[in-house]
Every structure is written in structure tokens, then in C-alpha cells.
Short mmCIF file of C-alpha atoms in Angstrom, two decimals:
data_model
loop_
_atom_site.label_atom_id
_atom_site.label_comp_id
_atom_site.label_asym_id
_atom_site.label_seq_id
_atom_site.Cartn_x
_atom_site.Cartn_y
_atom_site.Cartn_z
CA MET S 1 26.46 -28.39 16.35
CA ILE S 2 26.80 -29.48 12.73
CA ALA S 3 23.02 -29.86 12.42
CA LYS S 4 22.52 -26.41 13.93
CA ARG S 5 24.99 -24.82 11.48
CA LYS S 6 23.26 -26.57 8.57
CA TYR S 7 19.87 -25.30 9.70
CA LEU S 8 21.27 -21.78 10.10
CA ASN S 9 22.60 -21.88 6.55
CA ILE S 10 19.18 -22.94 5.25
CA LEU S 11 17.49 -20.08 7.13
CA TYR S 12 20.01 -17.59 5.81
CA TRP S 13 19.43 -18.72 2.23
CA LYS S 14 15.66 -18.43 2.59
CA LEU S 15 15.77 -15.04 4.30
CA THR S 16 18.25 -13.44 1.92
CA HIS S 17 16.23 -14.25 -1.18
CA ALA S 18 13.12 -12.38 -2.34
CA TYR S 19 10.51 -13.59 0.13
CA THR S 20 6.88 -13.68 -0.99
CA ILE S 21 4.23 -13.44 1.70
CA TYR S 22 0.65 -14.57 1.06
CA PRO S 23 -1.44 -13.59 4.10
CA PRO S 24 -5.24 -13.51 3.66
CA SER S 25 -5.20 -9.89 2.59
CA ILE S 26 -2.17 -8.96 0.49
CA THR S 27 0.83 -10.06 -1.54
CA TYR S 28 4.17 -8.25 -1.42
CA ARG S 29 7.71 -9.13 -2.48
CA PHE S 30 10.76 -7.81 -0.70
CA ASN S 31 14.44 -8.54 -0.05
CA ILE S 32 15.86 -8.39 3.48
CA ARG S 33 19.50 -9.27 2.81
CA ARG S 34 20.68 -6.05 4.49
CA VAL S 35 18.59 -6.71 7.59
CA ILE S 36 19.94 -10.23 8.01
CA SER S 37 23.62 -9.49 7.38
CA SER S 38 24.06 -7.82 10.77
CA PHE S 39 22.59 -10.82 12.61
CA ILE S 40 25.01 -13.33 11.07
CA LEU S 41 28.01 -11.75 12.82
CA GLU S 42 26.43 -11.75 16.25
CA LYS S 43 26.12 -14.38 18.94
CA ASN S 44 22.84 -16.26 19.13
CA SER S 45 22.44 -15.99 15.34
CA PHE S 46 20.62 -19.30 15.29
CA MET S 47 17.91 -18.12 17.67
CA LYS S 48 17.52 -14.70 16.04
CA LEU S 49 17.24 -16.02 12.51
CA SER S 50 14.81 -18.71 13.62
CA ALA S 51 12.59 -16.10 15.26
CA ILE S 52 12.64 -13.89 12.17
CA TYR S 53 11.87 -16.77 9.83
CA PHE S 54 8.83 -17.90 11.77
CA LEU S 55 7.49 -14.37 12.36
CA LEU S 56 7.70 -13.20 8.75
CA PRO S 57 4.48 -14.88 7.56
CA LEU S 58 2.54 -12.95 10.22
CA ILE S 59 3.41 -9.59 8.66
CA ILE S 60 0.77 -7.96 6.47
CA PHE S 61 1.95 -5.42 3.93
CA ILE S 62 -0.27 -2.62 2.76
CA SER S 63 1.25 0.56 1.53
CA CYS S 64 0.86 4.30 1.86
CA SER S 65 2.65 7.38 0.68
CA LYS S 66 2.89 11.05 1.52
CA GLU S 67 4.72 13.69 -0.43
CA LYS S 68 8.44 12.95 -0.26
CA GLU S 69 9.51 14.51 -3.49
CA SER S 70 8.26 16.99 -6.04
CA SER S 71 8.82 17.00 -9.75
CA SER S 72 10.92 19.85 -11.05
CA ALA S 73 10.62 18.91 -14.71
CA GLN S 74 7.77 20.19 -16.86
CA GLU S 75 5.19 17.42 -17.04
CA ASN S 76 1.87 16.86 -18.72
CA TYR S 77 -0.78 16.47 -16.03
CA THR S 78 -3.75 15.86 -18.30
CA ILE S 79 -5.86 12.79 -17.57
CA ASP S 80 -8.83 11.09 -19.20
CA LEU S 81 -11.68 11.78 -16.79
CA ASN S 82 -13.57 8.78 -18.16
CA LEU S 83 -11.11 6.59 -16.24
CA ALA S 84 -12.97 7.50 -13.05
CA LEU S 85 -16.02 5.65 -14.37
CA LYS S 86 -14.12 2.36 -14.13
CA THR S 87 -13.97 2.44 -10.34
CA ASP S 88 -16.22 0.08 -8.41
CA TRP S 89 -18.19 2.95 -6.92
CA GLU S 90 -20.29 0.74 -4.69
CA MET S 91 -17.14 -0.45 -2.93
CA ALA S 92 -15.56 3.02 -3.00
CA ASN S 93 -18.61 4.69 -1.43
CA GLN S 94 -18.67 2.08 1.33
CA ILE S 95 -14.98 2.67 2.05
CA ASN S 96 -15.49 6.43 2.24
CA LEU S 97 -18.53 6.01 4.50
CA LEU S 98 -16.49 3.92 6.94
CA ILE S 99 -13.58 6.34 6.83
CA ASN S 100 -15.89 9.28 7.53
CA GLU S 101 -17.52 7.41 10.39
CA HIS S 102 -14.08 6.93 11.90
CA ARG S 103 -13.16 10.58 11.34
CA ASP S 104 -16.45 11.70 12.88
CA SER S 105 -15.69 9.67 16.01
CA LEU S 106 -12.55 11.79 16.37
CA GLY S 107 -14.31 15.07 15.70
CA LEU S 108 -12.73 15.40 12.24
CA SER S 109 -14.51 16.80 9.22
CA PRO S 110 -15.75 14.37 6.57
CA ILE S 111 -13.83 13.77 3.35
CA GLN S 112 -15.65 14.52 0.12
CA ILE S 113 -15.34 12.25 -2.90
CA ASP S 114 -13.72 13.70 -5.99
CA ASN S 115 -15.17 11.48 -8.70
CA GLN S 116 -13.29 13.27 -11.45
CA TYR S 117 -9.58 14.14 -11.40
CA ALA S 118 -8.44 12.41 -8.21
CA SER S 119 -10.39 9.28 -9.07
CA ALA S 120 -9.11 9.29 -12.66
CA PHE S 121 -5.52 9.40 -11.39
CA ALA S 122 -6.33 6.73 -8.79
CA VAL S 123 -7.78 4.44 -11.45
CA GLU S 124 -4.77 5.02 -13.68
CA HIS S 125 -2.49 3.91 -10.86
CA THR S 126 -4.63 0.89 -10.00
CA VAL S 127 -4.51 -0.25 -13.63
CA TYR S 128 -0.72 0.16 -13.46
CA MET S 129 -0.52 -1.96 -10.28
CA ILE S 130 -2.65 -4.68 -11.85
CA GLU S 131 -0.33 -4.73 -14.85
CA LYS S 132 2.69 -5.02 -12.53
CA GLY S 133 0.96 -7.61 -10.35
CA ARG S 134 1.87 -5.85 -7.10
CA ILE S 135 0.96 -2.82 -5.03
CA ASN S 136 3.28 0.17 -5.14
CA HIS S 137 3.50 3.94 -5.10
CA ASP S 138 5.37 4.30 -8.35
CA ASN S 139 5.02 7.78 -9.87
CA PHE S 140 3.27 9.12 -6.77
CA SER S 141 5.02 12.47 -7.22
CA HIS S 142 3.33 12.81 -10.62
CA ARG S 143 -0.12 12.24 -9.13
CA SER S 144 0.65 14.60 -6.29
CA GLU S 145 1.84 17.39 -8.57
CA ALA S 146 -1.10 16.85 -10.91
CA LEU S 147 -3.55 17.42 -8.06
CA LYS S 148 -1.56 20.43 -6.86
CA THR S 149 -1.92 22.07 -10.26
CA ARG S 150 -5.66 21.93 -9.54
CA GLY S 151 -5.41 23.54 -6.11
CA ALA S 152 -4.41 20.73 -3.73
CA LYS S 153 -2.18 21.83 -0.84
CA SER S 154 -1.09 18.36 0.27
CA VAL S 155 -1.59 14.84 -1.05
CA GLY S 156 -1.48 11.34 0.45
CA GLU S 157 -2.16 7.86 -0.87
CA ASN S 158 -3.15 4.45 0.48
CA VAL S 159 -3.07 1.28 -1.60
CA ALA S 160 -3.99 -2.34 -0.93
CA TYR S 161 -4.73 -5.64 -2.61
CA GLY S 162 -6.91 -8.69 -2.14
CA TYR S 163 -9.49 -7.46 0.36
CA THR S 164 -13.03 -8.49 -0.50
CA THR S 165 -15.03 -5.97 1.53
CA ALA S 166 -14.84 -2.30 2.42
CA GLU S 167 -14.79 -3.25 6.10
CA ASP S 168 -11.71 -5.43 5.65
CA VAL S 169 -9.60 -2.90 3.79
CA VAL S 170 -10.51 -0.02 6.12
CA PHE S 171 -9.84 -2.25 9.15
CA ALA S 172 -6.38 -3.08 7.77
CA TRP S 173 -5.55 0.56 7.04
CA LEU S 174 -6.70 1.67 10.50
CA HIS S 175 -4.47 -0.95 12.12
CA SER S 176 -1.40 0.33 10.31
CA PRO S 177 -0.06 3.55 11.91
CA SER S 178 1.10 5.12 8.64
CA HIS S 179 -2.19 4.42 6.84
CA LYS S 180 -4.19 5.54 9.84
CA ASN S 181 -2.29 8.83 9.90
CA ILE S 182 -3.36 9.50 6.33
CA ILE S 183 -6.99 8.56 7.02
CA GLU S 184 -6.98 10.89 10.03
CA GLY S 185 -5.02 13.61 8.23
CA SER S 186 -6.15 17.12 7.41
CA TYR S 187 -7.47 16.13 4.01
CA THR S 188 -10.70 17.39 2.50
CA HIS S 189 -11.15 15.29 -0.66
CA THR S 190 -10.47 11.78 -1.87
CA GLY S 191 -10.41 9.84 -5.13
CA PHE S 192 -10.75 6.10 -5.66
CA GLY S 193 -9.33 3.55 -8.03
CA VAL S 194 -10.98 0.26 -7.04
CA LEU S 195 -10.77 -2.44 -9.69
CA LYS S 196 -10.47 -6.21 -10.00
CA ASN S 197 -7.74 -8.03 -11.87
CA GLU S 198 -8.30 -11.00 -14.17
CA ASP S 199 -8.34 -13.30 -11.12
CA ASN S 200 -11.26 -11.30 -9.69
CA ARG S 201 -9.13 -9.85 -6.89
CA TYR S 202 -9.44 -6.22 -5.86
CA PHE S 203 -6.66 -3.66 -6.13
CA PHE S 204 -7.20 -0.38 -4.28
CA THR S 205 -5.77 3.12 -4.68
CA GLN S 206 -7.17 5.90 -2.53
CA LEU S 207 -5.80 9.40 -3.07
CA PHE S 208 -6.31 12.04 -0.39
CA TYR S 209 -5.76 15.74 -0.79
CA ARG S 210 -6.43 18.99 1.01
CA LYS S 211 -7.64 22.16 -0.67
#
């Protein structure tokens, strides 16, 4: 009983601290203190915490975002269109080809590449993620509103990190319900920010919008 309580305490400490996962495809930091707190007060805490601890490394985190907020303040939505030139267009074109093949299999219209504004904003965000060293959707409302000022009706975004091929990143997105919903959404155009960091690892931002 003493050994079990000691093990439970160790699990609790590990689970309530920022836990970094390094699966083959992505890195993401998160804190699950709130999730764990409810388990500690219940019976069978030992078994539940053990199960959570050993299942966590199997989780792969990629991220997506749809419009959840809009900016009410007056903002400057200008962007340097030359940023779009920084995208790895060979990789981006392969990703879009695979996405359109999937959409075609469902009878959906193909998505056209916007290699100007949407891609410039996507590159800007990818550069930001590389600087932060993690994937995120920070300032998504700004990108969304910027595209809306140019006629977009709705905007979505998928991001990822660490994948080495177009097939791998599209496979991961299609096996995540939220990312798949964006890929299969009623969007007409897309922009790409696909760049490598100093460790030669890819960061991806794909913006979707409907005109």
C-alpha cells in the first residue's frame, strides 16, 4: 500500500507539470493539472492515473482553427507579398494536390492556391511559430480579418510541425476530425507557409478561405 501511494504521488507530479510529447511527427507542450485533479479524489485513482500516464505518449498533436472571434479594433492588414516567395512551393503544391485528390473523391470542388495574400500571411505565421519554437494559432483573428477585407467569407487554418513529406502531413490532418473538417470544408482558396527551422525541420501553416 505504501509503495502504491508513493507511485501514485510520482505519477501525479509528472502529470501535473508541463508535459512535452515527442512523437515522430510533432512537438507540443501542455498542462493537464485541471484534468488530473478530478481523478485524485475518486476511487481507483492509481489505475486511472497509470492508464493516463502510459497513454499520453501515443497522442499526436497537430492544430487547427476556425473563426472563433473577430477583431473590433481598427487594425492594419497590410502584408509584404514577397513573404509568399519564402514558402517551399514544391512541398506546398504536393500538399494541395493530395488535398484536392481527397476532395475530389468526395465530390467536392478543388481548392485554388492563393500565392499572394493568403500565402504571405501563412508565411508570416510560420516564421512566428519557428521563433516561438512551437505550433499555435496565435493572432488567427488578425489573419482571418485580413483575408475578409479582401473578400473572404470564412477562414480556417491548419498547422503542423516536423513532417518530412506532403503525404505524412496530409495523412495526419485527415486522421484528425477537426483538421479533416477544414480540409473538407466549403473553402475555395488556400495559402501556404511551409518553411524549415534552423534544425531543418518543417513548420506548416495552411490558410483556407471561401470567397
